[in-house]
Amino acid sequence: MTDLAAGRPADRSNAPVLAVDIGGTKMAVGVVAPEGQVLVSDRTPTLVRPDDDAEAIWNRLRGLCEKVLDAAGRPVVQGVGVGCGGPMRWPAGEVSPVNIVAWRGFPLRARLAEMFPDVPVRVHNDAVAVVAAEHWRGAGRGVENMLGMVVSTGVGGGLVLGGRLIDGGSGNAGHVGHVVADPNGPACGCGGRGCVEAIARGPALVEWSRAEGWRPDDPAADVRELAEDARAGDKIARETFERAGWALGVGIASAIALCDVDRVVIGGGVSQVGPLLFEPLERTVRTYARMEFTRRARIERPVLDQSAGMVGAASFILRGDRYWSAD
Amino acid sequence: MTDLAAGRPADRSNAPVLAVDIGGTKMAVGVVAPEGQVLVSDRTPTLVRPDDDAEAIWNRLRGLCEKVLDAAGRPVVQGVGVGCGGPMRWPAGEVSPVNIVAWRGFPLRARLAEMFPDVPVRVHNDAVAVVAAEHWRGAGRGVENMLGMVVSTGVGGGLVLGGRLIDGGSGNAGHVGHVVADPNGPACGCGGRGCVEAIARGPALVEWSRAEGWRPDDPAADVRELAEDARAGDKIARETFERAGWALGVGIASAIALCDVDRVVIGGGVSQVGPLLFEPLERTVRTYARMEFTRRARIERPVLDQSAGMVGAASFILRGDRYWSAD
């Protein structure tokens, strides 16, 4: 788009960004100011009917974008940033989210580029977006080297090293969930064995505790009930979090040795159980990370709320110098 | 230093570099051309007498630098690059090499800066220098994301991500030897347990095989004899390399998942045993690294000869855009 008066490209560096956060449960869209404040936002379930096809989901997202832009007064935006569940072809932005089965190789970046032809559209992993957000405006602010983790249905993450988001050769750097915690451990969904994720993801906690004999009153009980039982003294429930904290701690110790990070920021639904998880986690890190430089790393909780995904998506445009390397 | 004719700083971008490679056994110094060729070089034992003190070692290094500069015709150099055994305070260049006990907090960078006051002096870990060299002019040429490893008396390494050497918060990134391979494994010199290095360093191989009952003819036999016995069919010797390859493979699989590297380059004395180590190593990586992106990484041998340490030291000056971030 050109500035008609001057015949040259418009300066949009003070314009906001359209930020999109897509997960298996909900999609959120916001208009984010250059300093990272979410000005207007809205959300919608990702699936309204279980058999929604790829185009139904796309149309829902497209409608949400239009609705949020309307609510914000149709601002000129300087770009569109997206965090989406992986895996994906990166930076092409063809997404195949594990939890959105109707999207397999869906050309999300290309579709958004058709909608917003004059500005950059940048799509990255949703966990990476959250880590970028925490680095930019949260618990990693001012730190040059940080590992961020999201412990939830899976265990995702992202790396900021030398002040820049690390992408790796295929945009997959930061997969701390697939660091091997126990080489003789359980099979992992990735095809490997004993990964941090295989032991510490929420569903694995529930599965393991049930196999060990945990019998909650509610047959549909999940990590929340498991944590309540642990706090009430249930031995199996306590051991479950001990084991998960141990696996996370081993993986974190390995990551600290390899990447020499100053800070580790751990969020996600499972992390909300608090000391049940963090006490064994920190103890394990202290056991395995014993060198002067590995003892330096501080473990912190996230600062941002659920808007982190949008803030991180926006950072791919607003702070592309730090958080986007692909173009 | 100024160009006297013009009254402005001399352009030294076409000048060579003085490159220094300091290990526990020998010190090597070379004059390296801007494209990375070693023009002149020489070496000396680090210690001539076992009780050499810090100044004796420094004077030997200083003399070697003068000798090599003389042999090269006293060129103007654009800087001094150094790879030195760790640990060290980085980028201050105060070194405390494990294998040079007389140097504890020795101000190597400051001493060299007194000797060469007009040009940058940059000191980094010797394993990192070798990895930078292999990335610049060896097995990692043209690859943006690489893990380099040196499997020897210890297990060192370095990371190049996004085309740049990764330093981490204290210059210690790349310590793949302290990724945990077996959380229930042997105690490691670092104070942790089950690190790759604790299992796969050369002395650990000899120690483990002896404990298992290996009885070489030569009481001073080391990894070389162990490899000969393994090739001759000795069961304990074979198991020793199987175990070391397994530990390296687990550590590499974890590093690939975390950093999404395209290539892993493995050198060092122990790696010279060849398939005895690489066969179990590659098999283990294939067992644990099963995702599409982790299966991509190729494992390669180094290309450069023993000059790699000097070439890498020179890269800190000659390709500071990629291999030096600290100033």
mmCIF file of C-alpha atoms in Angstrom, chain A residues 45-247:
data_model
loop_
_atom_site.group_PDB
_atom_site.id
_atom_site.type_symbol
_atom_site.label_atom_id
_atom_site.label_comp_id
_atom_site.label_asym_id
_atom_site.label_seq_id
_atom_site.Cartn_x
_atom_site.Cartn_y
_atom_site.Cartn_z
ATOM 1 C CA PRO A 45 -14.296 -21.667 20.330
ATOM 2 C CA THR A 46 -12.093 -23.235 17.655
ATOM 3 C CA LEU A 47 -14.725 -25.885 16.925
ATOM 4 C CA VAL A 48 -18.441 -25.180 17.266
ATOM 5 C CA ARG A 49 -19.409 -28.582 15.911
ATOM 6 C CA PRO A 50 -17.052 -31.553 16.277
ATOM 7 C CA ASP A 51 -17.170 -32.144 12.529
ATOM 8 C CA ASP A 52 -16.267 -28.566 11.520
ATOM 9 C CA ASP A 53 -14.085 -28.806 8.437
ATOM 10 C CA ALA A 54 -11.015 -26.762 7.537
ATOM 11 C CA GLU A 55 -13.019 -24.022 5.813
ATOM 12 C CA ALA A 56 -15.533 -23.726 8.664
ATOM 13 C CA ILE A 57 -12.669 -23.106 11.100
ATOM 14 C CA TRP A 58 -11.040 -20.648 8.713
ATOM 15 C CA ASN A 59 -14.297 -18.743 8.225
ATOM 16 C CA ARG A 60 -14.742 -18.542 11.984
ATOM 17 C CA LEU A 61 -11.230 -17.114 12.354
ATOM 18 C CA ARG A 62 -11.743 -14.696 9.486
ATOM 19 C CA GLY A 63 -14.991 -13.479 11.019
ATOM 20 C CA LEU A 64 -13.310 -12.990 14.390
ATOM 21 C CA CYS A 65 -10.559 -10.901 12.751
ATOM 22 C CA GLU A 66 -13.149 -8.670 11.080
ATOM 23 C CA LYS A 67 -15.134 -8.337 14.294
ATOM 24 C CA VAL A 68 -12.086 -7.280 16.312
ATOM 25 C CA LEU A 69 -10.943 -4.840 13.614
ATOM 26 C CA ASP A 70 -14.440 -3.324 13.588
ATOM 27 C CA ALA A 71 -14.390 -3.007 17.373
ATOM 28 C CA ALA A 72 -11.030 -1.241 17.156
ATOM 29 C CA GLY A 73 -12.325 1.254 14.550
ATOM 30 C CA ARG A 74 -10.719 -0.390 11.491
ATOM 31 C CA PRO A 75 -7.145 0.748 12.187
ATOM 32 C CA VAL A 76 -4.393 0.430 9.614
ATOM 33 C CA VAL A 77 -2.212 -2.405 10.924
ATOM 34 C CA GLN A 78 1.510 -2.832 10.295
ATOM 35 C CA GLY A 79 1.309 -6.597 10.163
ATOM 36 C CA VAL A 80 -0.352 -9.802 11.327
ATOM 37 C CA GLY A 81 1.339 -12.046 13.901
ATOM 38 C CA VAL A 82 0.095 -15.530 14.662
ATOM 39 C CA GLY A 83 0.812 -18.184 17.261
ATOM 40 C CA CYS A 84 -0.696 -21.537 16.337
ATOM 41 C CA GLY A 85 -0.480 -25.064 17.694
ATOM 42 C CA GLY A 86 2.167 -27.175 15.992
ATOM 43 C CA PRO A 87 3.548 -28.889 14.118
ATOM 44 C CA MET A 88 3.782 -26.603 11.131
ATOM 45 C CA ARG A 89 5.939 -25.983 8.114
ATOM 46 C CA TRP A 90 7.855 -22.904 9.179
ATOM 47 C CA PRO A 91 8.181 -20.138 8.052
ATOM 48 C CA ALA A 92 5.685 -21.146 5.332
ATOM 49 C CA GLY A 93 2.947 -21.230 7.978
ATOM 50 C CA GLU A 94 1.253 -24.399 6.762
ATOM 51 C CA VAL A 95 -0.165 -25.695 9.993
ATOM 52 C CA SER A 96 -1.196 -29.175 11.171
ATOM 53 C CA PRO A 97 -2.105 -28.579 14.820
ATOM 54 C CA VAL A 98 -2.220 -31.787 16.862
ATOM 55 C CA ASN A 99 -5.480 -30.610 18.447
ATOM 56 C CA ILE A 100 -7.216 -29.324 15.291
ATOM 57 C CA VAL A 101 -7.544 -32.447 13.199
ATOM 58 C CA ALA A 102 -9.452 -30.685 10.390
ATOM 59 C CA TRP A 103 -6.358 -28.569 9.686
ATOM 60 C CA ARG A 104 -3.707 -30.746 8.092
ATOM 61 C CA GLY A 105 -1.227 -28.707 6.084
ATOM 62 C CA PHE A 106 -3.667 -25.794 6.229
ATOM 63 C CA PRO A 107 -2.115 -22.739 4.466
ATOM 64 C CA LEU A 108 -2.796 -20.350 7.345
ATOM 65 C CA ARG A 109 -0.145 -17.815 6.457
ATOM 66 C CA ALA A 110 -1.177 -17.732 2.802
ATOM 67 C CA ARG A 111 -4.862 -17.257 3.689
ATOM 68 C CA LEU A 112 -4.085 -14.388 6.039
ATOM 69 C CA ALA A 113 -1.766 -12.877 3.432
ATOM 70 C CA GLU A 114 -4.701 -12.834 0.981
ATOM 71 C CA MET A 115 -6.756 -11.019 3.604
ATOM 72 C CA PHE A 116 -3.933 -8.569 4.435
ATOM 73 C CA PRO A 117 -1.981 -8.251 1.192
ATOM 74 C CA ASP A 118 -0.002 -5.122 2.047
ATOM 75 C CA VAL A 119 1.666 -6.159 5.294
ATOM 76 C CA PRO A 120 3.853 -8.974 6.653
ATOM 77 C CA VAL A 121 2.085 -12.055 8.042
ATOM 78 C CA ARG A 122 4.200 -14.176 10.391
ATOM 79 C CA VAL A 123 3.139 -17.518 11.859
ATOM 80 C CA HIS A 124 5.006 -19.396 14.573
ATOM 81 C CA ASN A 125 4.388 -22.090 17.187
ATOM 82 C CA ASP A 126 1.998 -21.034 19.976
ATOM 83 C CA ALA A 127 4.383 -22.046 22.775
ATOM 84 C CA VAL A 128 7.126 -20.036 21.093
ATOM 85 C CA ALA A 129 4.776 -17.037 20.995
ATOM 86 C CA VAL A 130 4.145 -17.292 24.726
ATOM 87 C CA VAL A 131 7.885 -17.496 25.403
ATOM 88 C CA ALA A 132 8.563 -14.466 23.179
ATOM 89 C CA ALA A 133 5.866 -12.558 25.085
ATOM 90 C CA GLU A 134 7.342 -13.423 28.480
ATOM 91 C CA HIS A 135 10.767 -12.390 27.246
ATOM 92 C CA TRP A 136 9.542 -9.132 25.766
ATOM 93 C CA ARG A 137 7.158 -7.970 28.456
ATOM 94 C CA GLY A 138 7.107 -10.563 31.223
ATOM 95 C CA ALA A 139 9.335 -12.651 33.461
ATOM 96 C CA GLY A 140 12.268 -12.594 31.034
ATOM 97 C CA ARG A 141 12.381 -8.860 30.473
ATOM 98 C CA GLY A 142 15.968 -7.636 30.292
ATOM 99 C CA VAL A 143 17.411 -11.168 30.309
ATOM 100 C CA GLU A 144 19.504 -12.092 27.269
ATOM 101 C CA ASN A 145 19.313 -15.884 27.647
ATOM 102 C CA MET A 146 16.110 -17.616 28.653
ATOM 103 C CA LEU A 147 14.358 -20.958 28.363
ATOM 104 C CA GLY A 148 10.573 -20.696 28.447
ATOM 105 C CA MET A 149 8.332 -23.696 29.053
ATOM 106 C CA VAL A 150 4.627 -24.401 28.813
ATOM 107 C CA VAL A 151 3.647 -27.487 30.837
ATOM 108 C CA SER A 152 0.139 -28.428 29.849
ATOM 109 C CA THR A 153 -1.409 -31.155 27.654
ATOM 110 C CA GLY A 154 2.065 -31.273 26.141
ATOM 111 C CA VAL A 155 5.360 -29.763 27.267
ATOM 112 C CA GLY A 156 6.392 -27.031 24.849
ATOM 113 C CA GLY A 157 8.923 -24.282 24.999
ATOM 114 C CA GLY A 158 11.121 -21.751 23.357
ATOM 115 C CA LEU A 159 14.645 -20.404 23.594
ATOM 116 C CA VAL A 160 15.884 -16.839 23.600
ATOM 117 C CA LEU A 161 19.688 -16.738 23.352
ATOM 118 C CA GLY A 162 21.837 -13.678 22.916
ATOM 119 C CA GLY A 163 18.632 -11.626 23.133
ATOM 120 C CA ARG A 164 17.066 -13.277 20.096
ATOM 121 C CA LEU A 165 14.422 -15.920 19.642
ATOM 122 C CA ILE A 166 16.129 -19.089 18.408
ATOM 123 C CA ASP A 167 14.290 -20.831 15.573
ATOM 124 C CA GLY A 168 16.589 -23.692 14.631
ATOM 125 C CA GLY A 169 16.750 -25.144 11.154
ATOM 126 C CA SER A 170 13.014 -25.807 10.821
ATOM 127 C CA GLY A 171 11.476 -23.425 13.354
ATOM 128 C CA ASN A 172 11.367 -26.178 15.972
ATOM 129 C CA ALA A 173 13.999 -25.028 18.453
ATOM 130 C CA GLY A 174 12.792 -25.002 22.049
ATOM 131 C CA HIS A 175 11.219 -28.463 22.113
ATOM 132 C CA VAL A 176 12.395 -29.006 25.692
ATOM 133 C CA GLY A 177 9.537 -31.487 26.109
ATOM 134 C CA HIS A 178 11.519 -33.931 23.986
ATOM 135 C CA VAL A 179 14.749 -33.718 25.909
ATOM 136 C CA VAL A 180 15.274 -37.220 27.307
ATOM 137 C CA ALA A 181 14.732 -37.283 31.075
ATOM 138 C CA ASP A 182 14.815 -41.052 31.553
ATOM 139 C CA PRO A 183 16.234 -43.139 28.698
ATOM 140 C CA ASN A 184 14.440 -46.178 30.113
ATOM 141 C CA GLY A 185 11.227 -44.252 30.672
ATOM 142 C CA PRO A 186 7.795 -44.558 29.058
ATOM 143 C CA ALA A 187 7.204 -44.400 25.320
ATOM 144 C CA CYS A 188 6.523 -40.873 24.106
ATOM 145 C CA GLY A 189 4.016 -39.738 21.502
ATOM 146 C CA CYS A 190 6.954 -38.529 19.420
ATOM 147 C CA GLY A 191 8.131 -42.111 18.884
ATOM 148 C CA GLY A 192 10.999 -41.787 21.353
ATOM 149 C CA ARG A 193 11.228 -42.845 24.980
ATOM 150 C CA GLY A 194 11.488 -41.135 28.347
ATOM 151 C CA CYS A 195 11.067 -37.589 27.023
ATOM 152 C CA VAL A 196 10.184 -34.924 29.601
ATOM 153 C CA GLU A 197 6.763 -34.676 27.949
ATOM 154 C CA ALA A 198 6.094 -38.422 28.187
ATOM 155 C CA ILE A 199 6.377 -38.160 31.979
ATOM 156 C CA ALA A 200 5.287 -34.603 32.834
ATOM 157 C CA ARG A 201 2.406 -33.754 30.479
ATOM 158 C CA GLY A 202 -0.936 -33.441 32.252
ATOM 159 C CA PRO A 203 -2.589 -36.537 30.777
ATOM 160 C CA ALA A 204 0.514 -38.617 31.630
ATOM 161 C CA LEU A 205 0.197 -37.566 35.279
ATOM 162 C CA VAL A 206 -3.415 -38.714 35.438
ATOM 163 C CA GLU A 207 -2.649 -41.932 33.580
ATOM 164 C CA TRP A 208 0.326 -42.819 35.747
ATOM 165 C CA SER A 209 -1.462 -42.116 39.019
ATOM 166 C CA ARG A 210 -4.441 -44.219 37.942
ATOM 167 C CA ALA A 211 -2.133 -47.069 36.965
ATOM 168 C CA GLU A 212 -0.541 -46.801 40.419
ATOM 169 C CA GLY A 213 -3.942 -47.079 42.070
ATOM 170 C CA TRP A 214 -5.282 -43.528 42.407
ATOM 171 C CA ARG A 215 -9.077 -43.764 42.613
ATOM 172 C CA PRO A 216 -10.691 -40.316 42.493
ATOM 173 C CA ASP A 217 -14.369 -39.931 43.354
ATOM 174 C CA ASP A 218 -14.999 -38.341 39.970
ATOM 175 C CA PRO A 219 -14.137 -40.766 37.145
ATOM 176 C CA ALA A 220 -13.352 -37.770 34.889
ATOM 177 C CA ALA A 221 -10.936 -36.269 37.424
ATOM 178 C CA ASP A 222 -7.871 -34.593 35.985
ATOM 179 C CA VAL A 223 -4.719 -32.802 37.144
ATOM 180 C CA ARG A 224 -6.706 -30.362 39.273
ATOM 181 C CA GLU A 225 -8.288 -33.147 41.344
ATOM 182 C CA LEU A 226 -4.966 -34.965 41.443
ATOM 183 C CA ALA A 227 -3.398 -31.857 42.961
ATOM 184 C CA GLU A 228 -6.203 -31.553 45.517
ATOM 185 C CA ASP A 229 -5.673 -35.156 46.547
ATOM 186 C CA ALA A 230 -1.915 -34.614 46.763
ATOM 187 C CA ARG A 231 -2.440 -31.602 49.041
ATOM 188 C CA ALA A 232 -4.769 -33.748 51.150
ATOM 189 C CA GLY A 233 -1.904 -36.218 51.591
ATOM 190 C CA ASP A 234 -2.714 -38.905 49.010
ATOM 191 C CA LYS A 235 0.549 -40.810 48.621
ATOM 192 C CA ILE A 236 0.126 -41.792 44.975
ATOM 193 C CA ALA A 237 -0.910 -38.274 43.991
ATOM 194 C CA ARG A 238 2.119 -36.824 45.763
ATOM 195 C CA GLU A 239 4.441 -39.300 44.063
ATOM 196 C CA THR A 240 2.956 -38.389 40.703
ATOM 197 C CA PHE A 241 3.944 -34.732 41.043
ATOM 198 C CA GLU A 242 7.296 -35.732 42.538
ATOM 199 C CA ARG A 243 7.976 -37.801 39.429
ATOM 200 C CA ALA A 244 6.823 -35.064 37.044
ATOM 201 C CA GLY A 245 8.916 -32.448 38.839
ATOM 202 C CA TRP A 246 11.890 -34.785 38.680
ATOM 203 C CA ALA A 247 11.519 -35.293 34.908
#
